[in-house]
Coordinates of C-alpha atoms and ligand atoms in Angstrom, one line a residue:
M1 CA -8.9 2.6 -45.0
T2 CA -7.8 3.8 -41.8
H3 CA -4.8 1.6 -40.1
R4 CA -5.6 1.0 -36.5
I5 CA -2.4 1.0 -34.2
V6 CA -3.4 0.0 -30.7
V7 CA -0.6 0.4 -28.1
L8 CA -1.2 -1.6 -24.9
G9 CA 0.7 0.0 -21.8
A10 CA 1.9 3.7 -21.4
G11 CA 5.1 3.2 -19.6
Y12 CA 8.7 4.1 -20.9
A13 CA 8.1 1.7 -24.0
G14 CA 4.6 2.2 -24.7
L15 CA 4.2 6.0 -24.3
G16 CA 7.1 6.8 -26.6
A17 CA 5.9 4.2 -29.1
A18 CA 2.4 5.8 -29.3
K19 CA 3.9 9.1 -29.7
R20 CA 6.4 8.0 -32.3
A21 CA 3.7 5.9 -34.2
A22 CA 1.5 9.1 -34.4
G23 CA 4.3 11.0 -35.6
T24 CA 5.2 8.7 -38.4
A25 CA 2.2 6.8 -39.4
G26 CA 0.6 9.4 -41.7
R27 CA -2.9 10.7 -41.8
D28 CA -4.6 7.4 -42.6
A29 CA -3.7 6.0 -39.3
R30 CA -5.3 6.2 -36.0
V31 CA -3.3 5.3 -32.6
T32 CA -5.0 4.4 -29.6
L33 CA -3.1 4.1 -26.3
V34 CA -4.6 1.7 -23.6
N35 CA -3.3 2.2 -19.9
A36 CA -4.4 1.1 -16.7
S37 CA -3.9 4.5 -15.2
D38 CA -4.1 8.0 -16.6
R39 CA -0.8 9.0 -15.3
F40 CA 2.6 8.3 -16.5
V41 CA 4.5 6.5 -13.7
E42 CA 8.2 7.3 -13.4
R43 CA 9.0 3.5 -12.5
V44 CA 12.8 4.2 -12.1
R45 CA 11.7 6.4 -9.1
L46 CA 9.7 4.0 -7.3
H47 CA 12.3 3.4 -4.6
Q48 CA 11.8 7.1 -3.8
V49 CA 8.0 6.9 -3.7
A50 CA 8.5 4.1 -1.1
T51 CA 10.2 6.3 1.1
G52 CA 7.8 9.2 0.8
Q53 CA 9.4 11.5 -1.6
A54 CA 7.2 13.5 -3.8
T55 CA 7.7 12.9 -7.5
A56 CA 6.3 14.7 -10.5
D57 CA 2.6 14.2 -11.3
L58 CA 2.7 13.4 -15.2
P59 CA -1.1 13.1 -16.5
L60 CA -1.0 11.3 -19.8
A61 CA -3.5 13.7 -21.3
G62 CA -0.9 16.4 -20.9
L63 CA 1.8 14.3 -22.3
L64 CA -0.4 13.4 -25.2
D65 CA -1.6 16.8 -26.1
G66 CA -1.5 17.6 -29.8
T67 CA -0.3 14.4 -30.8
G68 CA -3.6 12.9 -31.9
V69 CA -3.2 9.8 -29.9
E70 CA -6.5 8.7 -28.3
L71 CA -6.0 7.6 -24.7
V72 CA -8.3 4.8 -23.3
R73 CA -8.0 4.3 -19.6
A74 CA -8.8 0.4 -19.1
R75 CA -7.2 -2.8 -18.2
A76 CA -6.2 -4.9 -21.1
T77 CA -7.5 -8.6 -20.1
G78 CA -7.0 -10.5 -23.3
I79 CA -5.7 -10.4 -26.9
D80 CA -7.5 -12.6 -29.8
A81 CA -4.8 -12.7 -32.2
D82 CA -6.9 -14.4 -34.9
A83 CA -9.5 -11.7 -34.5
R84 CA -6.8 -9.1 -34.0
T85 CA -8.9 -7.7 -31.2
V86 CA -7.9 -6.9 -27.5
R87 CA -10.4 -7.3 -24.6
L88 CA -10.5 -4.5 -22.1
D89 CA -12.0 -4.3 -18.7
G90 CA -13.5 -0.7 -18.5
A91 CA -13.9 0.1 -22.1
A92 CA -15.0 -1.7 -25.3
D93 CA -12.9 -4.1 -27.0
L94 CA -10.7 -2.6 -29.6
G95 CA -9.7 -4.1 -33.1
Y96 CA -6.3 -3.6 -34.4
D97 CA -4.2 -3.7 -37.7
T98 CA -0.9 -3.3 -35.9
L99 CA -0.5 -4.0 -32.1
V100 CA 2.2 -2.8 -30.1
Y101 CA 2.4 -4.5 -27.0
A102 CA 4.2 -2.8 -24.0
L103 CA 2.5 -3.9 -20.7
G104 CA 5.9 -3.9 -18.7
S105 CA 6.7 -6.2 -15.7
T106 CA 5.6 -6.7 -12.1
A107 CA 7.4 -8.4 -9.2
D108 CA 7.7 -12.2 -9.3
L109 CA 6.0 -13.0 -5.9
D110 CA 5.4 -16.5 -6.9
A111 CA 9.1 -17.3 -7.0
V112 CA 9.3 -18.9 -3.4
P113 CA 6.5 -20.0 -0.9
G114 CA 5.3 -17.3 1.2
A115 CA 6.4 -14.2 -0.8
R116 CA 2.9 -13.4 -2.2
E117 CA 1.2 -13.5 1.1
H118 CA 4.2 -12.0 3.2
A119 CA 6.6 -9.7 0.9
L120 CA 5.9 -6.3 -0.3
A121 CA 7.2 -5.4 -3.7
I122 CA 8.5 -2.3 -5.4
A123 CA 7.7 -3.0 -9.1
R124 CA 4.5 -0.9 -9.5
E125 CA 3.3 2.4 -8.0
A126 CA 0.8 0.6 -5.7
D127 CA 3.4 -1.6 -4.5
A128 CA 5.7 1.4 -3.5
A129 CA 2.8 3.2 -1.8
L130 CA 2.1 0.1 0.3
L131 CA 5.6 -0.1 1.5
R132 CA 5.6 3.8 2.0
D133 CA 2.5 3.5 4.2
R134 CA 3.9 0.7 6.2
L135 CA 7.2 2.0 6.6
P136 CA 6.5 4.4 9.8
G137 CA 5.6 1.1 12.1
L138 CA 8.7 -0.7 11.0
E139 CA 11.9 -1.3 12.8
S140 CA 13.6 -3.8 10.3
V141 CA 13.2 -4.5 6.7
A142 CA 14.9 -7.2 4.6
V143 CA 15.4 -6.4 0.9
V144 CA 15.6 -9.4 -1.1
G145 CA 17.6 -9.0 -4.3
G146 CA 21.4 -7.8 -5.0
G147 CA 20.6 -6.5 -8.4
L148 CA 20.3 -2.7 -9.3
T149 CA 16.7 -2.5 -7.9
G150 CA 17.5 -4.2 -4.8
I151 CA 20.5 -2.0 -4.2
E152 CA 18.8 1.3 -4.8
T153 CA 15.9 0.3 -2.7
A154 CA 18.0 -0.7 0.3
A155 CA 20.1 2.4 0.0
E156 CA 17.1 4.5 -0.3
L157 CA 15.3 3.1 2.9
A158 CA 18.6 3.4 4.9
E159 CA 19.1 7.0 3.9
A160 CA 15.5 8.1 4.5
R161 CA 15.2 6.2 7.7
P162 CA 18.5 6.1 9.7
G163 CA 17.1 4.2 12.6
L164 CA 15.7 1.5 10.5
R165 CA 17.6 -1.9 10.5
V166 CA 18.2 -2.6 6.7
E167 CA 19.4 -6.1 5.5
L168 CA 19.8 -7.0 1.9
V169 CA 19.9 -11.0 0.9
T170 CA 21.2 -12.0 -2.4
A171 CA 21.7 -15.3 -4.3
G172 CA 24.9 -14.2 -5.7
P173 CA 27.4 -11.4 -5.1
L174 CA 25.9 -7.9 -4.7
G175 CA 25.7 -6.1 -7.9
E176 CA 26.7 -8.9 -10.0
G177 CA 26.8 -7.1 -13.2
L178 CA 28.9 -4.3 -12.1
G179 CA 32.8 -4.3 -12.3
S180 CA 34.7 -4.9 -9.1
R181 CA 35.5 -1.1 -8.3
A182 CA 31.8 -0.3 -8.4
R183 CA 31.0 -3.2 -6.1
R184 CA 33.4 -2.1 -3.8
H185 CA 32.0 1.4 -3.6
V186 CA 28.4 -0.1 -3.2
H187 CA 29.7 -2.2 -0.2
R188 CA 31.6 0.9 1.3
T189 CA 28.3 2.9 0.9
F190 CA 26.2 0.1 2.5
A191 CA 28.8 -0.1 5.4
R192 CA 28.3 3.6 6.0
M193 CA 24.6 3.5 5.9
G194 CA 24.5 0.4 8.1
V195 CA 22.9 -1.7 5.6
T196 CA 23.8 -5.5 6.3
V197 CA 24.5 -7.7 3.2
H198 CA 24.1 -11.4 3.0
E199 CA 25.6 -12.6 -0.3
N200 CA 25.5 -16.1 -1.9
E201 CA 22.3 -16.8 0.3
R202 CA 19.1 -18.0 -1.7
V203 CA 15.7 -17.3 0.2
A204 CA 13.7 -20.6 0.4
N205 CA 10.5 -19.3 2.2
V206 CA 9.1 -16.0 3.3
A207 CA 7.2 -16.1 6.7
A208 CA 5.3 -13.5 8.3
D209 CA 8.4 -12.8 10.7
G210 CA 11.3 -13.9 8.7
L211 CA 13.0 -15.2 5.8
L212 CA 14.1 -18.9 5.6
L213 CA 17.3 -19.2 3.7
E214 CA 18.4 -22.4 1.7
S215 CA 21.5 -22.5 3.9
G216 CA 19.2 -23.2 6.8
R217 CA 19.6 -19.7 8.3
D218 CA 16.7 -17.7 9.5
L219 CA 16.7 -13.8 8.9
P220 CA 13.9 -12.2 11.1
A221 CA 12.6 -8.8 9.9
D222 CA 9.4 -6.8 10.4
A223 CA 8.8 -6.6 6.4
F224 CA 10.3 -7.9 3.3
V225 CA 11.0 -6.0 -0.1
W226 CA 10.9 -8.6 -3.1
A227 CA 13.3 -7.2 -5.7
A228 CA 14.5 -10.4 -6.8
G229 CA 13.3 -10.5 -10.2
F230 CA 10.3 -9.4 -12.3
R231 CA 7.7 -11.3 -14.2
V232 CA 5.6 -10.3 -17.4
P233 CA 1.9 -10.5 -18.0
S234 CA 0.6 -13.5 -19.6
L235 CA -1.6 -12.0 -22.2
A236 CA 1.0 -12.6 -25.0
A237 CA 1.6 -16.2 -24.1
D238 CA -2.2 -16.8 -23.6
A239 CA -2.9 -15.5 -27.1
G240 CA -0.4 -18.1 -28.4
L241 CA 2.5 -15.6 -29.4
D242 CA 5.9 -17.1 -29.5
V243 CA 7.4 -16.4 -26.1
D244 CA 10.4 -17.6 -24.1
G245 CA 10.5 -19.5 -20.7
R246 CA 9.5 -16.2 -18.8
G247 CA 6.7 -15.3 -21.2
R248 CA 8.6 -12.6 -23.1
V249 CA 7.7 -12.2 -26.6
R250 CA 10.4 -13.2 -28.9
V251 CA 10.8 -10.5 -31.5
D252 CA 12.8 -10.0 -34.9
G253 CA 15.4 -7.4 -35.4
T254 CA 12.6 -5.0 -36.4
L255 CA 10.7 -5.6 -32.9
R256 CA 7.9 -7.5 -34.8
A257 CA 6.7 -10.8 -32.8
R258 CA 8.4 -13.8 -34.7
S259 CA 5.0 -15.6 -34.7
H260 CA 2.8 -12.7 -35.2
P261 CA 4.5 -10.0 -37.7
E262 CA 1.4 -7.7 -37.0
V263 CA 2.4 -7.3 -33.2
I264 CA 5.3 -5.2 -32.2
A265 CA 6.7 -5.9 -28.8
V266 CA 8.8 -3.4 -26.8
G267 CA 10.2 -2.8 -23.2
D268 CA 10.2 -5.5 -20.3
V269 CA 7.7 -7.8 -22.4
A270 CA 10.2 -8.4 -25.3
V271 CA 13.1 -10.6 -25.4
L272 CA 15.6 -9.1 -27.8
P273 CA 19.3 -10.1 -28.2
V274 CA 21.5 -7.0 -27.8
R275 CA 24.9 -7.8 -28.9
G276 CA 24.4 -11.4 -28.5
R277 CA 23.0 -11.3 -24.8
A278 CA 19.1 -11.2 -23.9
A279 CA 18.3 -7.5 -23.1
R280 CA 18.2 -6.6 -19.4
M281 CA 14.7 -5.5 -18.4
S282 CA 15.5 -1.9 -18.1
C283 CA 14.4 1.4 -18.9
Q284 CA 17.7 2.0 -20.6
I285 CA 16.8 -0.6 -23.4
G286 CA 12.9 -0.3 -23.0
L287 CA 12.8 3.3 -23.9
P288 CA 14.6 3.3 -27.2
M289 CA 12.9 0.1 -28.1
G290 CA 9.6 1.9 -27.6
L291 CA 10.7 4.9 -29.7
H292 CA 11.8 2.3 -32.6
G293 CA 8.9 0.1 -32.0
G294 CA 6.6 3.1 -32.6
A295 CA 8.3 4.0 -35.8
A296 CA 8.1 0.3 -36.9
A297 CA 4.2 0.6 -36.3
G298 CA 4.1 3.8 -38.4
A299 CA 5.9 2.1 -41.4
L300 CA 3.6 -0.7 -41.1
A301 CA 0.8 1.8 -41.4
R302 CA 2.3 3.3 -44.5
G303 CA 2.5 -0.1 -46.1
R304 CA 6.5 0.2 -45.7
E305 CA 8.9 -2.4 -44.2
P306 CA 10.3 -1.4 -40.5
R307 CA 13.9 -0.8 -40.2
P308 CA 16.0 -3.1 -38.0
V309 CA 16.8 -1.8 -34.6
K310 CA 20.2 -1.1 -33.3
L311 CA 20.6 -1.0 -29.6
R312 CA 23.7 -0.9 -27.3
Y313 CA 24.3 -0.2 -23.7
V314 CA 26.4 2.7 -22.3
S315 CA 26.4 2.4 -18.7
Q316 CA 24.6 1.0 -15.6
C317 CA 23.5 3.9 -13.4
V318 CA 22.7 3.1 -9.6
S319 CA 21.4 5.6 -7.0
L320 CA 22.7 5.0 -3.4
G321 CA 20.2 7.5 -1.8
R322 CA 19.9 11.0 -2.9
R323 CA 23.7 12.0 -2.4
D324 CA 25.5 8.8 -3.9
G325 CA 25.6 6.6 -6.5
V326 CA 27.8 4.6 -9.0
V327 CA 27.8 5.0 -12.8
Q328 CA 29.5 2.0 -14.4
F329 CA 30.4 2.6 -18.0
T330 CA 29.9 -0.6 -20.0
R331 CA 30.7 -2.0 -23.4
A332 CA 27.7 -2.2 -25.9
D333 CA 26.9 -5.7 -24.7
D334 CA 26.7 -4.3 -21.1
T335 CA 29.8 -6.0 -19.9
P336 CA 31.6 -3.3 -17.4
I337 CA 34.7 -1.6 -18.8
E338 CA 36.6 -2.1 -15.3
P339 CA 38.3 1.1 -14.3
A340 CA 35.7 3.3 -16.0
V341 CA 33.4 4.3 -13.0
L342 CA 32.2 7.2 -11.4
T343 CA 31.0 7.3 -7.7
G344 CA 29.7 9.7 -5.1
R345 CA 27.8 13.0 -5.5
A346 CA 29.0 13.2 -9.1
A347 CA 27.5 9.8 -9.8
A348 CA 24.2 10.8 -8.0
R349 CA 24.1 13.9 -10.4
V350 CA 24.6 11.9 -13.5
K351 CA 21.8 9.5 -12.5
E352 CA 19.4 12.3 -11.7
A353 CA 20.1 13.8 -15.1
I354 CA 19.6 10.5 -16.7
V355 CA 16.2 10.0 -15.0
R356 CA 15.2 13.6 -16.0
G357 CA 16.2 12.7 -19.5
T358 CA 13.6 9.7 -19.7
V359 CA 10.7 12.3 -18.9
F360 CA 12.1 14.6 -21.5
A361 CA 12.1 11.7 -24.0
M362 CA 8.6 11.1 -23.2
R363 CA 7.8 14.7 -23.8
R364 CA 9.6 14.9 -27.2
P365 CA 10.2 11.5 -28.3
N366 CA 11.0 12.6 -32.0
V367 CA 14.0 14.6 -30.5
A368 CA 14.9 11.6 -28.3
A369 CA 14.8 9.3 -31.4
A370 CA 17.4 11.3 -33.1
F371 CA 20.1 10.2 -30.5
Ligands
FAD1 C1 12.4 0.7 -8.3 C2 12.9 0.6 -9.7 C3 14.1 1.2 -10.2 C4 14.4 1.1 -11.5 N1 15.5 1.8 -11.9 C5 16.0 1.5 -13.1 C6 17.3 2.4 -13.6 O1 17.8 3.1 -12.9 N2 17.4 2.1 -15.0 C7 16.8 1.3 -15.8 O2 17.2 1.4 -17.0 N3 15.7 0.7 -15.4 C8 15.3 0.8 -14.0 N4 14.1 0.0 -13.5 C9 13.6 -0.9 -14.5 C10 12.4 -0.1 -15.6 O3 11.6 0.6 -14.6 C11 11.7 -0.8 -16.3 O4 12.7 -1.8 -17.2 C12 10.8 -0.2 -17.3 O5 10.0 0.6 -16.5 C13 10.3 -0.8 -18.5 O6 9.3 -0.2 -19.3 P1 8.1 -0.6 -19.9 O7 7.4 0.6 -20.7 O8 8.3 -2.0 -20.5 O9 7.2 -1.0 -18.6 P2 6.5 -0.1 -17.3 O10 7.2 1.1 -17.2 O11 6.2 -1.0 -16.5 O12 5.1 0.5 -18.0 C14 4.0 -0.6 -18.5 C15 2.7 0.2 -18.4 O13 1.6 -0.8 -18.8 C16 0.6 -0.6 -17.9 N5 -0.1 -2.0 -17.9 C17 0.3 -2.8 -17.2 N6 -0.5 -4.0 -17.3 C18 -1.6 -3.3 -17.9 C19 -3.0 -3.9 -18.3 N7 -3.3 -5.2 -18.3 N8 -3.8 -3.1 -19.1 C20 -3.4 -1.7 -19.2 N9 -2.3 -1.2 -18.8 C21 -1.4 -2.1 -18.1 C22 1.2 -0.2 -16.5 O14 0.3 0.6 -15.7 C23 2.2 0.8 -17.2 O15 1.9 2.2 -17.4 C24 13.9 0.2 -12.4 C25 12.6 -0.5 -11.8 C26 12.1 -0.3 -10.5 C27 10.9 -1.1 -10.1

C-alpha cells in the first residue's frame, strides 16, 4: 500500500524535508508538499526585501523538478490527528500516514497592546513588502528587538536610507547572544550608521505615533518594526499535540512528536534541545532539522526506525548592511567563543556565502545532508 507523506510548509525546513523524503522513502511512498505560496521565500533576506533590494525568484515547481514531490498550493487550516487528515483552504483535504509539520513562524504582534494595529513586521514576505512600500514616506523608524533579526533590520534600513532616523529598542543588551567583542562591533557600526540604540528598555505599548516604554519614556517615530520575537501557528496545539508554552511541538531525538509519533516536526515549529538548550528559531538549525526530518519520514515509509538527529551550532552570522557584518563563532551549544569573531567586509562576505549555501541546500538536499 502507498505510504502517504504530507509535508506542511515549504520553507527551509519543509522544502528540504519533502525532497529528502522523496529521495529516501522508496517507490511505495507518495510525497505531497503543501505551501501557501508557489515560491520559495528566502526568509533570511527579508530585511533586504524591506529596503527594496531584488532577491532571487525561486518557484517551488523548479526546485521540485524531477523529485516526484507533488506540490499543492493551499493554506493548511487544521489537522485532525485521529483521522490523520489535514484540512486545506484552496484544495481538497489530504490524508496522511506520516505528517511533516513545518509551518515556520510569524511576528508575535500580540506581545504588547497596540502592536497588531500600529507595528509593521519583518517575519513574512508580505510584511517585508509592506515595510518596503511605506518606507519612502517615512522620516523615522523604530525597530523593536535587539536580537539578530532586529539588528540586521536596523542596519539594512540605515544603510539603504541614509536620511532616515533609525532607532532600536531592546529589552536587554543589544545582541545578547553574541560575545563582547562582537557586541562592541555592532555598537560601533550603529554609531557610524547613525542608529540610536535604547538598551534595557521594554516596550509597554505601541501607539500610532510612538512607543511607550515601561520606564515611562515615549519614543516618537513614524513607523515601528516589531522584531522582538516570533510565534508559531496554532494548528499543532489545536490538534492536541504535545506543545511547549509557545505552541512549539515537543519532539524526541528523531524529531517525531512526543505525543504523536506519526508526526515529525521541523524548523521553527519544533522544540528540540540542542546540547541541553532549546534550539533557537533559526535557519541554521531548521534547515538541517528538515533534512533529517525528511529522512526520518522516508525511514517510516520503509517500515524502519528513524535515526536520532545530531545538531550543533557553529556560528552566529549577522549582516550589518551589505558591506559589514559580524561572524561570532560559537560552541556546539551556541555560546560564543569570546575572541573568535570576524567583522567588517570579510564577515559580510561569509554571511552572503552562507545565505547562498542555504539555497544550494534547497536545490541539492542530498548533497547538503552529507555535511
Ligand atoms: C529578517 C530575518 C532574517 C533572518 N536571518 C536569519 C539568519 O541570518 N540566520 C538564521 O539562522 N535564521 C535567520 N532567520 C530566521 C529564519 O528565517 C527562520 O528560523 C527559518 O526561516 C525557519 O524555517 P522554517 O522552514 O521553519 O519556516 P519558514 O522559512 O517560515 O517556512 C514556513 C513555510 O510555511 C508556509 N506556511 C505557513 N503557514 C502556512 C499554512 N497555514 N499553510 C500553508 N503554508 C504555510 C510559509 O509560507 C513558508 O513557506 C531570519 C528571519 C528573519 C525574519
